[in-house]
Amino acid sequence: MTIAITAANGQLGRLVIQHLSTRVANSDILALVRSPEKAADLGVAVKAADYSSDAATLQLALTGVDTLLLISGNELGQRLAQHRNVIEAAKLAGVRHLVYTSLLHADRSSLNLAPEHFETEQLIKTSGLSYTILRNGWYAENYTGNLAPAIAHGALAGSAADGKLSLAPRTDYAEAAAIVLANPAAHAGLSYELAGDSAPTMTEIAQEISAQTGKTIPYHSLPEQEFAAILLQAGLPEVWANGIAGWDVEAAKGVLFDDSKQLSALLGRPTTPLSDYVRAALAAV
């Protein structure tokens, strides 16, 4: 059985391989990456594969693959076409089962990211392939991935107000993906709403950061445009600065909240708690 992971050199892909390698032999894992020379340390076979390639080219990379994890692309506005390429290539190559990392509540989310994810889901469901949809919630790292500026300036900024955030670190989602990939038949035809067991607000996250650093780090919820301007000043491209600020505004309305605990059920353990993922983030500062 060959299990292939797209975008395998990315943050999620690398973690999926780490978790999957504890469940299947490394010889059964194939990493699909844009630049194979950058993936030599993955410890598994590597092939070049680019979402923007046509289906025939991608078919060559997928030949012999039984189960494929399609990690959603990060080029906003381009992802549906790119995902379609991969799905068509998977059909041509004879892939048996496709797993896709979608978005929490993609069918009803107010995030502007949702349509591309939901339309991809529909492509998969009408493709004839066996499938599993992993509707991933927000990664904790989206808020804790770079705490150095917050500590340096003595405040955490955003636009999420008091919205409840059902966060889990990226490694929890990666482990869930590995569980499905290692036994796809048990999850065929299923869609999972994956999110953290607890749902802290940004104020509560700031309080945890304060407790662990011994410094007072309040959360300042700002108007959308003001927060976007801060992100632009920090060097983010305009599309991402505006996107992040806008997603925060939707988070304030509860769009990132989910209490179904499907992630912990799939993992067979509680999701990583706030104190642990804040501690990990601070260790990286």
Short mmCIF file of N, CA and C in Angstrom, two decimals, residues 111-240:
data_model
loop_
_atom_site.label_atom_id
_atom_site.label_comp_id
_atom_site.label_asym_id
_atom_site.label_seq_id
_atom_site.Cartn_x
_atom_site.Cartn_y
_atom_site.Cartn_z
N LEU A 111 -16.55 32.44 6.55
CA LEU A 111 -15.19 32.78 6.11
C LEU A 111 -15.13 32.76 4.58
N ASN A 112 -14.42 33.73 4.01
CA ASN A 112 -14.33 33.76 2.55
C ASN A 112 -13.46 32.64 1.99
N LEU A 113 -12.84 31.86 2.89
CA LEU A 113 -12.09 30.68 2.49
C LEU A 113 -13.01 29.50 2.17
N ALA A 114 -14.23 29.54 2.67
CA ALA A 114 -15.11 28.38 2.63
C ALA A 114 -15.52 27.94 1.23
N PRO A 115 -15.90 28.85 0.31
CA PRO A 115 -16.40 28.38 -0.98
C PRO A 115 -15.44 27.47 -1.74
N GLU A 116 -14.15 27.81 -1.79
CA GLU A 116 -13.20 26.95 -2.51
C GLU A 116 -13.12 25.57 -1.87
N HIS A 117 -13.18 25.53 -0.53
CA HIS A 117 -13.14 24.24 0.15
C HIS A 117 -14.40 23.43 -0.14
N PHE A 118 -15.56 24.06 -0.03
CA PHE A 118 -16.81 23.32 -0.23
C PHE A 118 -16.93 22.84 -1.67
N GLU A 119 -16.52 23.68 -2.62
CA GLU A 119 -16.58 23.27 -4.02
C GLU A 119 -15.61 22.12 -4.29
N THR A 120 -14.45 22.14 -3.63
CA THR A 120 -13.53 21.00 -3.75
C THR A 120 -14.17 19.74 -3.20
N GLU A 121 -14.84 19.86 -2.06
CA GLU A 121 -15.54 18.70 -1.50
C GLU A 121 -16.52 18.12 -2.50
N GLN A 122 -17.26 18.98 -3.19
CA GLN A 122 -18.24 18.52 -4.16
C GLN A 122 -17.56 17.82 -5.33
N LEU A 123 -16.42 18.34 -5.78
CA LEU A 123 -15.66 17.67 -6.84
C LEU A 123 -15.25 16.27 -6.41
N ILE A 124 -14.81 16.16 -5.18
CA ILE A 124 -14.36 14.86 -4.67
C ILE A 124 -15.54 13.88 -4.58
N LYS A 125 -16.67 14.36 -4.08
CA LYS A 125 -17.82 13.49 -3.88
C LYS A 125 -18.42 13.01 -5.19
N THR A 126 -18.23 13.77 -6.27
CA THR A 126 -18.77 13.36 -7.57
C THR A 126 -17.70 12.73 -8.46
N SER A 127 -16.51 12.53 -7.91
CA SER A 127 -15.39 12.00 -8.71
C SER A 127 -15.45 10.49 -8.92
N GLY A 128 -16.19 9.82 -8.06
CA GLY A 128 -16.20 8.36 -8.10
C GLY A 128 -15.15 7.73 -7.22
N LEU A 129 -14.26 8.56 -6.64
CA LEU A 129 -13.23 8.06 -5.73
C LEU A 129 -13.83 7.82 -4.35
N SER A 130 -13.32 6.82 -3.66
CA SER A 130 -13.59 6.70 -2.24
C SER A 130 -12.91 7.88 -1.55
N TYR A 131 -13.53 8.43 -0.51
CA TYR A 131 -12.98 9.67 0.07
C TYR A 131 -13.25 9.77 1.56
N THR A 132 -12.48 10.66 2.19
CA THR A 132 -12.73 11.13 3.55
C THR A 132 -12.44 12.62 3.56
N ILE A 133 -13.33 13.41 4.15
CA ILE A 133 -13.16 14.85 4.25
C ILE A 133 -12.80 15.20 5.69
N LEU A 134 -11.67 15.87 5.86
CA LEU A 134 -11.24 16.34 7.18
C LEU A 134 -11.43 17.85 7.22
N ARG A 135 -12.51 18.30 7.84
CA ARG A 135 -12.79 19.73 7.93
C ARG A 135 -12.04 20.32 9.13
N ASN A 136 -10.82 20.74 8.87
CA ASN A 136 -9.95 21.22 9.94
C ASN A 136 -10.37 22.61 10.43
N GLY A 137 -10.41 22.73 11.76
CA GLY A 137 -10.61 24.03 12.36
C GLY A 137 -9.31 24.82 12.34
N TRP A 138 -9.33 25.96 13.02
CA TRP A 138 -8.15 26.85 13.03
C TRP A 138 -7.01 26.21 13.81
N TYR A 139 -5.82 26.30 13.25
CA TYR A 139 -4.64 25.85 13.97
C TYR A 139 -4.33 26.84 15.10
N ALA A 140 -3.98 26.32 16.26
CA ALA A 140 -3.59 27.19 17.36
C ALA A 140 -2.44 28.11 16.95
N GLU A 141 -1.56 27.59 16.09
CA GLU A 141 -0.40 28.37 15.64
C GLU A 141 -0.80 29.63 14.87
N ASN A 142 -2.04 29.67 14.36
CA ASN A 142 -2.49 30.89 13.69
C ASN A 142 -2.46 32.08 14.65
N TYR A 143 -2.58 31.80 15.94
CA TYR A 143 -2.55 32.85 16.96
C TYR A 143 -1.29 32.81 17.82
N THR A 144 -0.65 31.65 17.91
CA THR A 144 0.50 31.54 18.80
C THR A 144 1.81 31.30 18.05
N GLY A 145 1.75 31.26 16.72
CA GLY A 145 2.92 30.89 15.93
C GLY A 145 4.08 31.86 16.03
N ASN A 146 3.78 33.12 16.35
CA ASN A 146 4.86 34.11 16.49
C ASN A 146 4.49 35.06 17.62
N LEU A 147 4.88 34.70 18.82
CA LEU A 147 4.53 35.50 20.00
C LEU A 147 5.58 36.55 20.33
N ALA A 148 6.71 36.53 19.63
CA ALA A 148 7.78 37.48 19.94
C ALA A 148 7.31 38.93 19.88
N PRO A 149 6.58 39.36 18.83
CA PRO A 149 6.14 40.77 18.80
C PRO A 149 5.21 41.12 19.96
N ALA A 150 4.32 40.19 20.32
CA ALA A 150 3.39 40.45 21.43
C ALA A 150 4.15 40.64 22.74
N ILE A 151 5.15 39.81 22.96
CA ILE A 151 5.94 39.93 24.18
C ILE A 151 6.78 41.21 24.15
N ALA A 152 7.33 41.51 22.99
CA ALA A 152 8.16 42.71 22.87
C ALA A 152 7.35 43.99 23.07
N HIS A 153 6.11 44.01 22.56
CA HIS A 153 5.28 45.20 22.65
C HIS A 153 4.33 45.19 23.84
N GLY A 154 4.31 44.07 24.56
CA GLY A 154 3.50 43.99 25.77
C GLY A 154 2.01 43.87 25.52
N ALA A 155 1.60 43.39 24.33
CA ALA A 155 0.18 43.22 24.05
C ALA A 155 0.00 42.29 22.84
N LEU A 156 -1.12 41.58 22.86
CA LEU A 156 -1.51 40.72 21.76
C LEU A 156 -2.63 41.44 21.01
N ALA A 157 -2.49 41.58 19.69
CA ALA A 157 -3.47 42.35 18.92
C ALA A 157 -4.24 41.45 17.96
N GLY A 158 -5.45 41.86 17.65
CA GLY A 158 -6.27 41.13 16.70
C GLY A 158 -7.61 41.82 16.54
N SER A 159 -8.56 41.10 15.93
CA SER A 159 -9.91 41.64 15.76
C SER A 159 -10.97 40.61 16.14
N ALA A 160 -10.60 39.62 16.96
CA ALA A 160 -11.50 38.51 17.27
C ALA A 160 -12.42 38.78 18.45
N ALA A 161 -12.28 39.94 19.10
CA ALA A 161 -13.14 40.31 20.23
C ALA A 161 -13.22 39.15 21.23
N ASP A 162 -14.44 38.75 21.61
CA ASP A 162 -14.61 37.67 22.58
C ASP A 162 -15.08 36.38 21.93
N GLY A 163 -14.77 36.22 20.65
CA GLY A 163 -15.18 35.01 19.96
C GLY A 163 -14.53 33.77 20.54
N LYS A 164 -15.30 32.69 20.63
CA LYS A 164 -14.77 31.43 21.13
C LYS A 164 -14.04 30.71 20.00
N LEU A 165 -12.81 30.29 20.30
CA LEU A 165 -11.92 29.71 19.30
C LEU A 165 -11.61 28.26 19.65
N SER A 166 -12.18 27.34 18.91
CA SER A 166 -11.95 25.91 19.18
C SER A 166 -10.65 25.48 18.51
N LEU A 167 -9.55 25.87 19.13
CA LEU A 167 -8.23 25.68 18.54
C LEU A 167 -7.61 24.35 18.94
N ALA A 168 -6.78 23.84 18.06
CA ALA A 168 -5.90 22.71 18.36
C ALA A 168 -4.62 22.93 17.58
N PRO A 169 -3.50 22.49 18.11
CA PRO A 169 -2.25 22.69 17.37
C PRO A 169 -2.20 21.84 16.11
N ARG A 170 -1.39 22.23 15.19
CA ARG A 170 -1.29 21.57 13.89
C ARG A 170 -1.00 20.08 14.04
N THR A 171 -0.22 19.71 15.04
CA THR A 171 0.14 18.30 15.20
C THR A 171 -1.07 17.43 15.51
N ASP A 172 -2.10 17.97 16.18
CA ASP A 172 -3.32 17.20 16.44
C ASP A 172 -4.04 16.88 15.13
N TYR A 173 -4.14 17.87 14.25
CA TYR A 173 -4.78 17.64 12.96
C TYR A 173 -3.97 16.68 12.11
N ALA A 174 -2.65 16.79 12.19
CA ALA A 174 -1.78 15.89 11.44
C ALA A 174 -1.94 14.45 11.91
N GLU A 175 -2.03 14.27 13.21
CA GLU A 175 -2.22 12.92 13.75
C GLU A 175 -3.55 12.34 13.30
N ALA A 176 -4.59 13.16 13.29
CA ALA A 176 -5.90 12.70 12.82
C ALA A 176 -5.82 12.25 11.36
N ALA A 177 -5.12 13.04 10.54
CA ALA A 177 -4.96 12.66 9.14
C ALA A 177 -4.22 11.34 9.01
N ALA A 178 -3.18 11.15 9.82
CA ALA A 178 -2.41 9.90 9.78
C ALA A 178 -3.26 8.70 10.16
N ILE A 179 -4.13 8.88 11.14
CA ILE A 179 -5.02 7.80 11.57
C ILE A 179 -5.92 7.37 10.42
N VAL A 180 -6.46 8.34 9.70
CA VAL A 180 -7.34 8.04 8.57
C VAL A 180 -6.55 7.40 7.43
N LEU A 181 -5.38 7.93 7.13
CA LEU A 181 -4.56 7.40 6.03
C LEU A 181 -4.13 5.96 6.27
N ALA A 182 -3.88 5.63 7.52
CA ALA A 182 -3.41 4.28 7.85
C ALA A 182 -4.52 3.23 7.75
N ASN A 183 -5.78 3.68 7.78
CA ASN A 183 -6.91 2.74 7.70
C ASN A 183 -8.08 3.42 6.97
N PRO A 184 -7.89 3.73 5.69
CA PRO A 184 -8.89 4.53 4.99
C PRO A 184 -10.26 3.87 4.89
N ALA A 185 -10.30 2.55 4.81
CA ALA A 185 -11.59 1.86 4.67
C ALA A 185 -12.52 2.16 5.85
N ALA A 186 -11.94 2.36 7.03
CA ALA A 186 -12.75 2.61 8.22
C ALA A 186 -13.38 4.01 8.21
N HIS A 187 -12.92 4.86 7.31
CA HIS A 187 -13.39 6.25 7.29
C HIS A 187 -13.98 6.64 5.93
N ALA A 188 -14.22 5.65 5.09
CA ALA A 188 -14.70 5.92 3.73
C ALA A 188 -16.07 6.59 3.75
N GLY A 189 -16.19 7.65 2.95
CA GLY A 189 -17.47 8.35 2.81
C GLY A 189 -17.82 9.27 3.96
N LEU A 190 -16.89 9.47 4.89
CA LEU A 190 -17.18 10.27 6.08
C LEU A 190 -16.55 11.66 5.98
N SER A 191 -17.23 12.62 6.59
CA SER A 191 -16.71 13.97 6.74
C SER A 191 -16.65 14.28 8.22
N TYR A 192 -15.52 14.79 8.67
CA TYR A 192 -15.31 15.09 10.09
C TYR A 192 -15.17 16.59 10.30
N GLU A 193 -15.87 17.11 11.30
CA GLU A 193 -15.69 18.49 11.75
C GLU A 193 -14.65 18.45 12.88
N LEU A 194 -13.43 18.91 12.59
CA LEU A 194 -12.32 18.75 13.53
C LEU A 194 -11.96 20.08 14.19
N ALA A 195 -11.96 20.08 15.51
CA ALA A 195 -11.66 21.29 16.27
C ALA A 195 -11.24 20.90 17.67
N GLY A 196 -10.63 21.84 18.38
CA GLY A 196 -10.16 21.57 19.73
C GLY A 196 -11.30 21.36 20.72
N ASP A 197 -11.01 20.63 21.77
CA ASP A 197 -12.02 20.36 22.80
C ASP A 197 -12.44 21.63 23.54
N SER A 198 -11.48 22.52 23.79
CA SER A 198 -11.79 23.75 24.51
C SER A 198 -11.81 24.91 23.53
N ALA A 199 -12.45 26.00 23.92
CA ALA A 199 -12.63 27.14 23.02
C ALA A 199 -12.31 28.44 23.76
N PRO A 200 -11.03 28.73 23.96
CA PRO A 200 -10.66 29.97 24.65
C PRO A 200 -10.93 31.19 23.77
N THR A 201 -11.11 32.33 24.40
CA THR A 201 -11.12 33.60 23.68
C THR A 201 -9.69 34.09 23.58
N MET A 202 -9.48 35.11 22.78
CA MET A 202 -8.14 35.68 22.68
C MET A 202 -7.70 36.29 24.02
N THR A 203 -8.64 36.81 24.76
CA THR A 203 -8.31 37.34 26.09
C THR A 203 -7.77 36.23 26.98
N GLU A 204 -8.39 35.06 26.90
CA GLU A 204 -7.94 33.93 27.72
C GLU A 204 -6.58 33.42 27.24
N ILE A 205 -6.35 33.46 25.94
CA ILE A 205 -5.02 33.08 25.43
C ILE A 205 -3.97 34.07 25.95
N ALA A 206 -4.30 35.35 25.92
CA ALA A 206 -3.37 36.37 26.43
C ALA A 206 -3.11 36.17 27.92
N GLN A 207 -4.13 35.79 28.64
CA GLN A 207 -3.96 35.53 30.08
C GLN A 207 -3.02 34.35 30.31
N GLU A 208 -3.12 33.32 29.48
CA GLU A 208 -2.23 32.16 29.62
C GLU A 208 -0.79 32.55 29.28
N ILE A 209 -0.63 33.36 28.24
CA ILE A 209 0.71 33.84 27.89
C ILE A 209 1.28 34.66 29.04
N SER A 210 0.47 35.50 29.64
CA SER A 210 0.90 36.32 30.78
C SER A 210 1.33 35.44 31.94
N ALA A 211 0.53 34.42 32.23
CA ALA A 211 0.82 33.53 33.37
C ALA A 211 2.15 32.80 33.16
N GLN A 212 2.40 32.37 31.91
CA GLN A 212 3.61 31.58 31.66
C GLN A 212 4.86 32.44 31.52
N THR A 213 4.69 33.70 31.12
CA THR A 213 5.87 34.57 30.97
C THR A 213 6.13 35.41 32.20
N GLY A 214 5.13 35.52 33.07
CA GLY A 214 5.26 36.40 34.23
C GLY A 214 5.16 37.87 33.86
N LYS A 215 4.68 38.14 32.62
CA LYS A 215 4.50 39.51 32.16
C LYS A 215 3.02 39.76 31.88
N THR A 216 2.61 41.01 31.98
CA THR A 216 1.23 41.33 31.66
C THR A 216 1.10 41.57 30.16
N ILE A 217 0.42 40.64 29.48
CA ILE A 217 0.24 40.71 28.04
C ILE A 217 -1.27 40.74 27.77
N PRO A 218 -1.89 41.91 27.72
CA PRO A 218 -3.32 41.98 27.46
C PRO A 218 -3.64 41.73 25.99
N TYR A 219 -4.91 41.45 25.71
CA TYR A 219 -5.36 41.33 24.33
C TYR A 219 -6.10 42.60 23.94
N HIS A 220 -5.69 43.19 22.82
CA HIS A 220 -6.34 44.39 22.29
C HIS A 220 -7.09 44.00 21.02
N SER A 221 -8.42 44.04 21.08
CA SER A 221 -9.22 43.76 19.89
C SER A 221 -9.44 45.06 19.14
N LEU A 222 -8.97 45.11 17.90
CA LEU A 222 -8.94 46.34 17.12
C LEU A 222 -9.94 46.29 15.97
N PRO A 223 -10.32 47.44 15.43
CA PRO A 223 -11.12 47.45 14.21
C PRO A 223 -10.37 46.74 13.08
N GLU A 224 -11.09 46.14 12.18
CA GLU A 224 -10.50 45.31 11.13
C GLU A 224 -9.40 46.03 10.35
N GLN A 225 -9.67 47.26 9.90
CA GLN A 225 -8.69 47.96 9.09
C GLN A 225 -7.44 48.33 9.87
N GLU A 226 -7.62 48.62 11.15
CA GLU A 226 -6.46 48.96 11.99
C GLU A 226 -5.57 47.74 12.17
N PHE A 227 -6.18 46.58 12.39
CA PHE A 227 -5.39 45.36 12.54
C PHE A 227 -4.71 45.00 11.23
N ALA A 228 -5.43 45.15 10.11
CA ALA A 228 -4.83 44.87 8.80
C ALA A 228 -3.63 45.76 8.54
N ALA A 229 -3.72 47.02 8.96
CA ALA A 229 -2.60 47.96 8.77
C ALA A 229 -1.38 47.53 9.57
N ILE A 230 -1.61 47.02 10.78
CA ILE A 230 -0.51 46.53 11.61
C ILE A 230 0.18 45.34 10.93
N LEU A 231 -0.63 44.44 10.36
CA LEU A 231 -0.07 43.27 9.68
C LEU A 231 0.71 43.67 8.43
N LEU A 232 0.19 44.66 7.72
CA LEU A 232 0.92 45.17 6.55
C LEU A 232 2.25 45.76 6.96
N GLN A 233 2.24 46.51 8.04
CA GLN A 233 3.46 47.14 8.54
C GLN A 233 4.47 46.08 8.98
N ALA A 234 3.95 44.94 9.44
CA ALA A 234 4.83 43.84 9.87
C ALA A 234 5.42 43.07 8.69
N GLY A 235 4.96 43.40 7.48
CA GLY A 235 5.55 42.78 6.31
C GLY A 235 4.70 41.76 5.59
N LEU A 236 3.46 41.54 6.03
CA LEU A 236 2.61 40.58 5.35
C LEU A 236 2.11 41.15 4.03
N PRO A 237 1.98 40.31 3.00
CA PRO A 237 1.37 40.77 1.75
C PRO A 237 -0.05 41.26 2.01
N GLU A 238 -0.51 42.18 1.19
CA GLU A 238 -1.82 42.79 1.42
C GLU A 238 -2.95 41.76 1.46
N VAL A 239 -2.89 40.77 0.56
CA VAL A 239 -3.97 39.78 0.52
C VAL A 239 -4.06 39.01 1.83
N TRP A 240 -2.91 38.74 2.45
CA TRP A 240 -2.91 38.00 3.71
C TRP A 240 -3.25 38.91 4.89
#
